[in-house]
Short mmCIF file of C-alpha atoms in Angstrom, two decimals:
data_model
loop_
_atom_site.label_atom_id
_atom_site.label_comp_id
_atom_site.label_asym_id
_atom_site.label_seq_id
_atom_site.Cartn_x
_atom_site.Cartn_y
_atom_site.Cartn_z
CA UNK G 1 -51.47 19.48 5.42
CA UNK G 2 -48.49 17.09 4.20
CA UNK G 3 -49.91 16.93 1.11
CA UNK G 4 -51.03 19.86 0.71
CA UNK G 5 -47.95 21.39 1.16
CA UNK G 6 -46.55 19.27 -1.12
CA UNK G 7 -49.09 20.18 -4.10
CA UNK G 8 -48.30 23.53 -3.29
CA UNK G 9 -44.16 23.34 -3.90
CA UNK G 10 -44.28 20.87 -6.02
CA UNK G 11 -44.62 23.75 -9.22
CA UNK G 12 -41.84 25.54 -6.90
CA UNK G 13 -39.69 22.58 -7.34
CA UNK G 14 -39.97 22.11 -11.25
CA UNK G 15 -39.96 25.62 -11.64
CA UNK G 16 -36.12 26.15 -9.75
CA UNK G 17 -35.04 22.69 -11.21
CA UNK G 18 -36.11 23.84 -14.95
CA UNK G 19 -34.08 27.49 -14.27
CA UNK G 20 -31.34 25.73 -12.53
CA UNK G 21 -30.46 23.30 -15.69
CA UNK G 22 -30.66 26.36 -17.52
CA UNK G 23 -28.58 28.12 -16.34
CA UNK G 24 -25.96 25.82 -15.25
CA UNK G 25 -26.10 23.54 -19.13
CA UNK G 26 -23.39 26.08 -19.41
CA UNK G 27 -20.54 24.81 -16.79
CA UNK G 28 -18.59 22.01 -16.63
CA UNK G 29 -15.60 20.96 -14.63
CA UNK G 30 -11.87 20.48 -16.49
CA UNK G 31 -8.25 20.13 -15.68
CA UNK G 32 -7.53 23.20 -16.86
CA UNK G 33 -9.74 26.59 -18.13
CA UNK G 34 -11.73 26.26 -21.04
CA UNK G 35 -8.88 27.25 -23.73
CA UNK G 36 -10.61 29.61 -26.39
CA UNK G 37 -7.01 31.98 -27.50
CA UNK G 38 -5.65 31.33 -31.33
CA UNK G 39 -3.20 28.44 -30.81
CA UNK G 40 0.62 30.79 -30.17
CA UNK G 41 -1.17 34.08 -31.21
CA UNK G 42 -2.08 32.88 -34.65
CA UNK G 43 -5.81 34.14 -35.20
CA UNK G 44 -7.53 31.97 -37.49
CA UNK G 45 -10.51 34.34 -37.76
CA UNK G 46 -8.64 37.80 -38.96
CA UNK G 47 -6.81 35.33 -42.20
CA UNK G 48 -8.07 36.02 -45.52
CA UNK G 49 -9.37 33.33 -47.72
CA UNK G 50 -6.65 33.74 -49.93
CA UNK G 51 -4.67 32.49 -47.36
CA UNK G 52 -6.45 29.73 -46.15
CA UNK G 53 -7.03 28.48 -49.37
CA UNK G 54 -3.12 29.09 -49.72
CA UNK G 55 -2.46 26.82 -46.51
CA UNK G 56 -1.57 23.15 -47.42
CA UNK G 57 -3.60 20.74 -45.60
CA UNK G 58 -2.84 17.48 -43.61
CA UNK G 59 -4.32 14.71 -41.75
CA UNK G 60 -2.92 13.03 -39.06
CA UNK G 61 -4.81 10.28 -37.12
CA UNK G 62 -5.80 9.92 -34.22
CA UNK G 63 -7.49 6.73 -31.61
CA UNK G 64 -10.80 7.49 -30.05
CA UNK G 65 -12.04 5.20 -27.18
CA UNK G 66 -15.59 5.94 -26.75
CA UNK G 67 -17.57 3.93 -23.77
CA UNK G 68 -21.05 3.97 -22.37
CA UNK G 69 -22.75 2.44 -19.53
CA UNK G 70 -25.71 2.51 -17.32
CA UNK G 71 -24.58 2.06 -13.73
CA UNK G 72 -27.80 1.46 -12.02
CA UNK G 73 -27.43 3.89 -9.79
CA UNK G 74 -24.44 1.81 -7.66
CA UNK G 75 -21.85 4.05 -5.74
CA UNK G 76 -18.52 3.09 -7.16
CA UNK G 77 -16.19 1.92 -4.57
CA UNK G 78 -12.54 1.67 -4.39
CA UNK G 79 -12.06 -2.12 -5.88
CA UNK G 80 -13.19 -1.13 -8.99
CA UNK G 81 -11.44 -1.89 -12.08
CA UNK G 82 -11.77 0.59 -14.73
CA UNK G 83 -8.96 -0.70 -16.34
CA UNK G 84 -10.66 -3.49 -18.14
CA UNK G 85 -13.44 -1.68 -19.04
CA UNK G 86 -10.64 1.02 -20.81
CA UNK G 87 -7.88 -1.70 -21.68
CA UNK G 88 -5.77 0.52 -20.73
CA UNK G 89 -3.58 -2.79 -21.37
CA UNK G 90 -4.43 -3.49 -24.61
CA UNK G 91 -4.48 -0.56 -26.47
CA UNK G 92 -2.85 3.28 -26.15
CA UNK G 93 -6.00 6.23 -27.08
CA UNK G 94 -5.66 9.54 -27.76
CA UNK G 95 -8.60 10.31 -26.39
CA UNK G 96 -11.21 8.70 -24.05
CA UNK G 97 -14.50 9.24 -23.99
CA UNK G 98 -16.96 8.10 -20.85
CA UNK G 99 -20.43 8.25 -20.56
CA UNK G 100 -22.50 6.94 -18.04
CA UNK G 101 -26.56 6.73 -17.47
CA UNK G 102 -27.49 6.28 -13.88
CA UNK G 103 -24.39 7.45 -11.30
CA UNK G 104 -27.51 8.30 -8.63
CA UNK G 105 -30.61 6.39 -8.59
CA UNK G 106 -32.92 8.12 -10.74
CA UNK G 107 -35.40 8.85 -7.54
CA UNK G 108 -37.57 12.30 -6.85
CA UNK G 109 -35.12 13.99 -4.50
CA UNK G 110 -31.83 13.36 -6.69
CA UNK G 111 -34.41 14.50 -10.50
CA UNK G 112 -35.80 18.07 -8.75
CA UNK G 113 -32.90 18.31 -6.31
CA UNK G 114 -29.68 19.67 -6.52
CA UNK G 115 -27.15 17.35 -8.10
CA UNK G 116 -24.68 15.98 -5.57
CA UNK G 117 -21.10 16.39 -7.77
CA UNK G 118 -18.92 13.71 -5.41
CA UNK G 119 -20.67 11.05 -7.29
CA UNK G 120 -19.42 12.36 -10.63
CA UNK G 121 -15.72 13.59 -8.97
CA UNK G 122 -15.79 10.13 -8.16
CA UNK G 123 -15.79 8.66 -11.00
CA UNK G 124 -13.20 10.82 -12.30
CA UNK G 125 -11.31 10.49 -9.51
CA UNK G 126 -10.99 6.44 -10.63
CA UNK G 127 -10.95 7.06 -14.26
CA UNK G 128 -8.19 9.17 -13.85
CA UNK G 129 -6.36 6.94 -12.11
CA UNK G 130 -6.45 3.91 -14.76
CA UNK G 131 -5.01 6.34 -17.07
CA UNK G 132 -2.39 7.38 -16.00
CA UNK G 133 -1.07 4.24 -13.60
CA UNK G 134 1.42 3.33 -15.74
CA UNK G 135 2.30 6.49 -16.45
CA UNK G 136 2.38 6.58 -12.62
CA UNK G 137 4.12 3.32 -11.33
CA UNK G 138 6.94 3.44 -14.38
CA UNK G 139 7.94 7.32 -13.35
CA UNK G 140 8.17 6.32 -9.46
CA UNK G 141 10.33 2.68 -10.47
CA UNK G 142 12.84 5.72 -12.13
CA UNK G 143 13.48 7.56 -8.78
CA UNK G 144 14.82 6.76 -5.69
CA UNK G 145 13.33 7.33 -2.57
CA UNK G 146 15.80 10.14 -1.47
CA UNK G 147 14.81 11.84 -5.04
CA UNK G 148 10.75 11.13 -5.08
CA UNK G 149 10.26 13.24 -1.85
CA UNK G 150 11.40 16.18 -3.33
CA UNK G 151 10.02 16.08 -7.27
CA UNK G 152 6.72 15.70 -4.96
CA UNK G 153 7.61 19.48 -3.09
CA UNK G 154 8.70 20.79 -7.05
CA UNK G 155 5.53 19.64 -8.38
CA UNK G 156 2.74 20.28 -5.57
CA UNK G 157 4.25 23.88 -4.78
CA UNK G 158 2.54 25.90 -6.98
CA UNK G 159 -1.00 25.17 -5.47
CA UNK G 160 -2.00 28.40 -3.19
CA UNK G 161 -1.48 28.25 0.48
CA UNK G 162 -4.63 27.06 1.58
CA UNK G 163 -6.29 24.72 -0.68
CA UNK G 164 -6.39 21.01 -1.31
CA UNK G 165 -3.58 18.88 -2.52
CA UNK G 166 -5.53 16.06 -2.10
CA UNK G 167 -6.96 16.36 -5.41
CA UNK G 168 -9.71 13.57 -5.81
CA UNK G 169 -7.34 10.60 -8.19
CA UNK G 170 -4.75 13.44 -8.70
CA UNK G 171 -0.83 11.17 -7.97
CA UNK G 172 1.09 14.38 -7.37
CA UNK G 173 4.29 12.32 -7.56
CA UNK G 174 4.14 11.60 -11.39
CA UNK G 175 3.27 13.73 -14.40
CA UNK G 176 -0.11 13.14 -16.01
CA UNK G 177 -0.33 11.52 -19.48
CA UNK G 178 -4.01 12.12 -19.77
CA UNK G 179 -5.78 15.19 -18.48
CA UNK G 180 -9.49 15.56 -18.00
CA UNK G 181 -10.56 18.33 -21.02
CA UNK G 182 -14.45 18.33 -20.34
CA UNK G 183 -16.81 16.29 -17.93
CA UNK G 184 -20.15 17.00 -17.48
CA UNK G 185 -22.96 15.88 -15.13
CA UNK G 186 -26.83 16.02 -15.43
CA UNK G 187 -29.18 14.64 -13.12
CA UNK G 188 -27.74 10.25 -13.65
CA UNK G 189 -25.82 11.43 -16.44
CA UNK G 190 -22.42 12.16 -17.02
CA UNK G 191 -19.95 12.29 -20.01
CA UNK G 192 -16.06 12.50 -18.91
CA UNK G 193 -13.49 13.06 -22.03
CA UNK G 194 -9.80 12.58 -21.06
CA UNK G 195 -7.02 13.69 -24.14
CA UNK G 196 -2.71 13.01 -23.78
CA UNK G 197 -1.30 15.93 -22.56
CA UNK G 198 0.51 16.38 -26.26
CA UNK G 199 -2.86 17.08 -27.15
CA UNK G 200 -3.90 19.86 -25.18
CA UNK G 201 -2.54 23.06 -26.38
CA UNK G 202 -4.31 22.23 -30.14
CA UNK G 203 -7.54 21.65 -28.40
CA UNK G 204 -10.16 24.78 -28.53
CA UNK G 205 -13.86 25.56 -28.24
CA UNK G 206 -14.77 23.06 -25.34
CA UNK G 207 -18.19 23.27 -24.66
CA UNK G 208 -21.78 21.44 -23.65
CA UNK G 209 -25.60 21.59 -24.17
CA UNK G 210 -27.57 19.72 -21.55
CA UNK G 211 -31.09 18.67 -23.16
CA UNK G 212 -34.18 17.24 -20.49
CA UNK G 213 -36.60 15.18 -22.07
CA UNK G 214 -37.75 13.09 -19.25
CA UNK G 215 -40.90 14.32 -16.69
CA UNK G 216 -42.26 16.95 -18.24
CA UNK G 217 -40.31 16.84 -21.16
CA UNK G 218 -37.56 18.94 -20.04
CA UNK G 219 -36.40 17.18 -16.58
CA UNK G 220 -33.35 15.72 -16.35
CA UNK G 221 -34.06 12.16 -15.44
CA UNK G 222 -34.08 11.30 -19.65
CA UNK G 223 -32.35 13.62 -21.97
CA UNK G 224 -28.52 14.23 -23.12
CA UNK G 225 -25.18 16.22 -22.33
CA UNK G 226 -23.37 16.68 -25.11
CA UNK G 227 -19.83 17.95 -25.63
CA UNK G 228 -18.32 19.78 -28.61
CA UNK G 229 -14.15 20.73 -29.36
CA UNK G 230 -11.88 21.88 -31.90
CA UNK G 231 -9.48 19.52 -32.23
CA UNK G 232 -6.49 21.56 -34.28
CA UNK G 233 -8.79 22.27 -37.24
CA UNK G 234 -11.67 19.31 -37.20
CA UNK G 235 -14.88 19.59 -34.82
CA UNK G 236 -15.86 16.75 -33.22
CA UNK G 237 -19.64 16.50 -30.84
CA UNK G 238 -19.84 14.01 -28.16
CA UNK G 239 -23.36 13.32 -27.51
CA UNK G 240 -24.07 10.74 -23.87
CA UNK G 241 -27.77 9.73 -24.01
CA UNK G 242 -30.49 8.40 -22.02
CA UNK G 243 -33.59 7.40 -23.71
CA UNK G 244 -37.64 6.45 -22.86
CA UNK G 245 -37.41 3.22 -21.14
CA UNK G 246 -40.77 0.45 -21.44
CA UNK G 247 -40.59 -2.67 -23.94
CA UNK G 248 -44.40 -2.47 -24.90
CA UNK G 249 -44.85 -2.09 -28.27
CA UNK G 250 -44.77 2.15 -29.88
CA UNK G 251 -42.51 3.08 -27.14
CA UNK G 252 -39.94 2.75 -29.56
CA UNK G 253 -42.07 6.11 -30.57
CA UNK G 254 -40.97 8.00 -27.43
CA UNK G 255 -37.46 6.73 -27.95
CA UNK G 256 -37.70 8.68 -31.34
CA UNK G 257 -38.68 11.74 -29.81
CA UNK G 258 -36.27 12.21 -27.39
CA UNK G 259 -34.25 12.25 -29.91
CA UNK G 260 -35.68 14.67 -31.80
CA UNK G 261 -36.26 17.07 -29.43
CA UNK G 262 -31.84 15.81 -28.36
CA UNK G 263 -30.84 17.09 -32.04
CA UNK G 264 -33.24 20.52 -31.72
CA UNK G 265 -32.59 21.73 -28.84
CA UNK G 266 -28.51 20.65 -27.97
CA UNK G 267 -27.18 24.05 -28.81
CA UNK G 268 -23.44 25.69 -28.65
CA UNK G 269 -21.85 28.87 -28.98
CA UNK G 270 -21.19 29.69 -32.56
CA UNK G 271 -17.62 31.99 -31.14
CA UNK G 272 -17.80 35.56 -32.29
CA UNK G 273 -15.73 35.34 -35.62
CA UNK G 274 -15.51 31.50 -35.90
CA UNK G 275 -18.06 30.35 -37.41
CA UNK G 276 -18.14 26.84 -34.69
CA UNK G 277 -21.36 24.79 -34.84
CA UNK G 278 -24.32 24.70 -33.30
CA UNK G 279 -25.91 22.47 -34.28
CA UNK G 280 -25.28 18.38 -33.69
CA UNK G 281 -25.42 17.57 -37.07
CA UNK G 282 -23.73 21.10 -38.28
CA UNK G 283 -20.38 19.49 -37.01
CA UNK G 284 -18.13 20.15 -39.79
CA UNK G 285 -14.89 22.45 -40.42
CA UNK G 286 -15.74 26.23 -38.63
CA UNK G 287 -14.52 27.13 -42.59
CA UNK G 288 -17.49 25.28 -44.36
CA UNK G 289 -17.22 26.09 -48.29
CA UNK G 290 -13.34 24.82 -47.58
CA UNK G 291 -14.24 21.69 -46.58
CA UNK G 292 -16.85 19.29 -44.62
CA UNK G 293 -15.49 17.58 -42.15
CA UNK G 294 -17.29 16.15 -39.04
CA UNK G 295 -17.41 13.54 -36.30
CA UNK G 296 -20.40 13.01 -34.14
CA UNK G 297 -20.42 10.04 -32.15
CA UNK G 298 -24.38 9.11 -30.21
CA UNK G 299 -23.63 6.94 -27.40
CA UNK G 300 -25.73 6.33 -24.68
CA UNK G 301 -28.45 3.63 -22.85
CA UNK G 302 -30.68 4.15 -25.58
CA UNK G 303 -33.06 1.99 -24.70
CA UNK G 304 -34.42 0.25 -27.89
CA UNK G 305 -35.30 -3.38 -27.89
CA UNK G 306 -36.68 -6.32 -29.33
CA UNK G 307 -39.54 -6.55 -31.31
CA UNK G 308 -40.30 -9.86 -30.71
CA UNK G 309 -42.08 -11.65 -27.52
CA UNK G 310 -40.22 -12.08 -25.05
CA UNK G 311 -40.30 -16.55 -24.94
CA UNK G 312 -38.87 -16.22 -28.65
CA UNK G 313 -35.83 -13.70 -27.62
CA UNK G 314 -34.80 -15.35 -25.02
CA UNK G 315 -34.50 -18.22 -26.54
CA UNK G 316 -33.41 -16.77 -29.16
CA UNK G 317 -30.74 -15.40 -26.84
CA UNK G 318 -29.81 -18.66 -25.79
CA UNK G 319 -29.24 -20.22 -28.95
CA UNK G 320 -26.71 -16.84 -28.97
CA UNK G 321 -28.59 -16.38 -33.00
CA UNK G 322 -27.49 -12.37 -32.86
CA UNK G 323 -28.03 -11.88 -37.06
CA UNK G 324 -32.11 -12.91 -36.44
CA UNK G 325 -32.73 -10.87 -33.09
CA UNK G 326 -30.73 -8.00 -34.84
CA UNK G 327 -33.60 -8.32 -37.68
CA UNK G 328 -35.70 -7.02 -35.49
CA UNK G 329 -33.76 -4.80 -32.97
CA UNK G 330 -35.61 -1.70 -33.22
CA UNK G 331 -32.45 0.66 -33.40
CA UNK G 332 -31.51 -1.06 -36.36
CA UNK G 333 -34.27 -0.92 -37.60
CA UNK G 334 -34.06 2.84 -37.31
CA UNK G 335 -31.27 2.75 -38.80
CA UNK G 336 -32.45 1.10 -41.76
CA UNK G 337 -34.81 3.26 -42.64
CA UNK G 338 -33.50 6.74 -42.53
CA UNK G 339 -35.67 8.53 -40.51
CA UNK G 340 -34.77 10.13 -37.41
CA UNK G 341 -30.67 8.75 -38.07
CA UNK G 342 -29.99 9.15 -41.87
CA UNK G 343 -26.93 8.40 -42.61
CA UNK G 344 -26.10 7.46 -38.60
CA UNK G 345 -23.78 3.90 -39.24
CA UNK G 346 -23.59 1.80 -36.45
CA UNK G 347 -20.37 -1.23 -36.67
CA UNK G 348 -21.52 -5.30 -36.22
CA UNK G 349 -22.82 -6.12 -33.05
CA UNK G 350 -21.12 -10.10 -32.25
CA UNK G 351 -21.52 -9.65 -28.48
CA UNK G 352 -24.79 -10.66 -26.41
CA UNK G 353 -27.59 -8.26 -25.32
CA UNK G 354 -26.37 -5.82 -22.50
CA UNK G 355 -29.64 -5.46 -20.44
CA UNK G 356 -31.10 -6.74 -18.21
CA UNK G 357 -28.85 -8.78 -15.71
CA UNK G 358 -29.51 -9.61 -12.74
CA UNK G 359 -26.95 -8.21 -9.88
CA UNK G 360 -24.16 -9.26 -9.63
CA UNK G 361 -25.00 -12.35 -12.00
CA UNK G 362 -24.57 -13.44 -15.42
CA UNK G 363 -28.18 -14.17 -15.65
CA UNK G 364 -30.71 -12.09 -17.27
CA UNK G 365 -33.34 -10.89 -15.59
CA UNK G 366 -36.76 -12.91 -15.06
CA UNK G 367 -34.72 -16.06 -15.16
CA UNK G 368 -33.67 -15.95 -11.12
CA UNK G 369 -36.49 -14.65 -9.45
CA UNK G 370 -39.86 -16.63 -8.37
CA UNK G 371 -42.87 -15.17 -6.51
CA UNK G 372 -44.01 -11.45 -6.56
CA UNK G 373 -40.54 -10.42 -8.59
CA UNK G 374 -40.49 -12.65 -11.53
CA UNK G 375 -43.51 -10.26 -12.35
CA UNK G 376 -41.09 -8.00 -13.55
CA UNK G 377 -39.38 -9.84 -16.48
CA UNK G 378 -37.41 -7.87 -19.00
CA UNK G 379 -36.64 -9.17 -22.45
CA UNK G 380 -32.90 -9.02 -23.24
CA UNK G 381 -32.18 -6.21 -25.46
CA UNK G 382 -29.11 -4.33 -26.64
CA UNK G 383 -30.24 -0.79 -24.92
CA UNK G 384 -26.14 0.06 -24.65
CA UNK G 385 -25.25 1.61 -27.87
CA UNK G 386 -22.66 3.69 -30.21
CA UNK G 387 -23.17 5.00 -32.54
CA UNK G 388 -21.56 7.41 -34.88
CA UNK G 389 -22.92 10.19 -38.19
CA UNK G 390 -20.18 11.88 -40.77
CA UNK G 391 -17.11 11.41 -42.70
CA UNK G 392 -13.57 11.14 -41.38
CA UNK G 393 -14.58 7.89 -39.14
CA UNK G 394 -13.63 4.62 -38.71
CA UNK G 395 -14.68 2.26 -36.72
CA UNK G 396 -11.71 -0.72 -35.49
CA UNK G 397 -14.06 -2.07 -32.55
CA UNK G 398 -17.33 -2.68 -30.88
CA UNK G 399 -17.66 -5.22 -28.32
CA UNK G 400 -19.10 -5.47 -24.47
CA UNK G 401 -17.36 -5.36 -21.37
CA UNK G 402 -17.58 -7.65 -18.69
CA UNK G 403 -18.72 -6.01 -15.53
CA UNK G 404 -21.30 -7.27 -13.56
CA UNK G 405 -22.01 -3.62 -11.11
CA UNK G 406 -24.84 -3.33 -13.07
CA UNK G 407 -27.99 -4.83 -14.87
CA UNK G 408 -26.15 -3.25 -17.79
CA UNK G 409 -22.58 -4.38 -19.36
CA UNK G 410 -20.89 -1.34 -20.56
CA UNK G 411 -20.19 -1.08 -24.40
CA UNK G 412 -16.76 0.25 -25.65
CA UNK G 413 -15.98 0.94 -29.46
CA UNK G 414 -12.69 2.11 -30.87
CA UNK G 415 -12.39 4.45 -33.35
CA UNK G 416 -9.68 5.79 -35.58
CA UNK G 417 -10.27 9.68 -36.55
CA UNK G 418 -8.97 11.22 -39.33
CA UNK G 419 -8.18 15.39 -38.28
CA UNK G 420 -7.29 17.54 -40.25
CA UNK G 421 -4.24 19.69 -39.52
CA UNK G 422 -2.74 23.08 -40.93
CA UNK G 423 0.96 23.52 -42.04
CA UNK G 424 0.79 26.43 -40.37
CA UNK G 425 -0.20 25.42 -37.12
CA UNK G 426 1.72 21.23 -37.66
CA UNK G 427 4.73 23.53 -37.19
CA UNK G 428 3.94 24.40 -34.18
CA UNK G 429 3.70 21.65 -32.90
CA UNK G 430 7.01 19.81 -32.07
CA UNK G 431 7.76 23.06 -30.04
CA UNK G 432 4.63 22.33 -27.76
CA UNK G 433 6.38 18.42 -27.97
CA UNK G 434 9.93 19.56 -26.97
CA UNK G 435 12.01 20.02 -23.40
CA UNK G 436 11.92 23.87 -25.22
CA UNK G 437 8.43 24.58 -24.75
CA UNK G 438 8.66 23.15 -21.14
CA UNK G 439 11.28 25.68 -20.78
CA UNK G 440 9.13 28.15 -21.35
CA UNK G 441 6.18 27.38 -20.41
CA UNK G 442 8.19 27.48 -16.90
CA UNK G 443 9.81 30.66 -17.44
CA UNK G 444 5.97 32.18 -17.54
CA UNK G 445 4.81 29.98 -14.24
CA UNK G 446 2.36 28.18 -16.46
CA UNK G 447 0.35 25.87 -13.70
CA UNK G 448 1.62 22.24 -14.09
CA UNK G 449 -0.53 19.66 -15.53
CA UNK G 450 -0.62 18.15 -12.26
CA UNK G 451 -2.29 20.65 -10.89
CA UNK G 452 -6.64 19.16 -11.24
CA UNK G 453 -8.73 22.03 -11.27
CA UNK G 454 -11.57 20.16 -9.48
CA UNK G 455 -13.83 23.10 -9.65
CA UNK G 456 -16.85 24.38 -12.03
CA UNK G 457 -15.26 25.56 -14.74
CA UNK G 458 -17.41 28.47 -17.20
CA UNK G 459 -17.21 27.52 -20.34
CA UNK G 460 -15.99 30.79 -22.83
CA UNK G 461 -19.61 32.36 -23.52
CA UNK G 462 -20.08 33.21 -27.41
#
């Protein structure tokens, strides 16, 4: 009877999951509602072409930190040191983009059931603490004990009665230098984007798009979560992907197929009057006839392997012969061929393969087991990658982190992004960063930056 019931329920569960994914693909979490209104009433869509062409354009540079990490379904504990991963002690970036894979185990109950948002909330809480820790301590040091309680009351008093004032990771006593502008989960894939508080007024039209490429070619155990937003007058697109696994010959074709599916099926809202990019490779400035600025970064467990016998791969890894290994790296070969990933770029790899490690060890899987488990060997590979597409991006760093939490090592990259800024809008920037704007904001009762809205937000439906 149980077998017949399972056989009967399976199509219904699959259909329900697909339906839920399609309906929920535009929802995301953020610290504040989606900003879709023109900055200070400056309606860009109403500007004539002559006005736009005559408007002087400046270029500003922003530092963007990007990280990808397959955490192997392991729930993070309080002792996890995200500061090392984020390198907050060495760098101060304007935008932090973190992509995770397998934040939940990829078992049937997680793939077909409802998503566990508690885990993504936990990860965001840890990220928030790490990004704002230095500010939190410096702020507390400047206050006497008699003032701290008053500050806490003044900051938190805007919360509605009955609301939970203890949002995960929220530091109520201090200002938040970094705020979450987009966070989205699809099964085990989580993408989380954080920006400096000063940039918030200049970030508009955030949106998300999910593509499932897993079971039956549509479920979310494999696939991508993509985010898009406009900073000043430049569009950004970040794609966090988890592609098909497998180390046998020909499995790379499945990964190439996943990439093609992600590129073709990812779709963002265009906007009522603004010609915002809808596809990943369409990310150019909204007035395409005037400038060609697009910043696209693809990150994740792309699962590309090394096309060499396992024994040869292990020997070359032991000798740290990265150059020879990379000649047979499947993603490197794909980038060189330029078939599907034409005009995509990757920084020089000077670090060891990031997969597959024994738990809590620096030993690669297959070197630390005997008997039955020895048959489950996985040759080392650079599965975790960060590549980019478009003009105006310069990579300054490409490295891996040495966390032993999972069987993958995290990979980080640091970019300098050129962003076009209208002189008209730039004239307002000093206002947003001034004390005068803080007074205006307080007068009109704008929510305080520390009020973390840890709820599902609907992106503006265009």
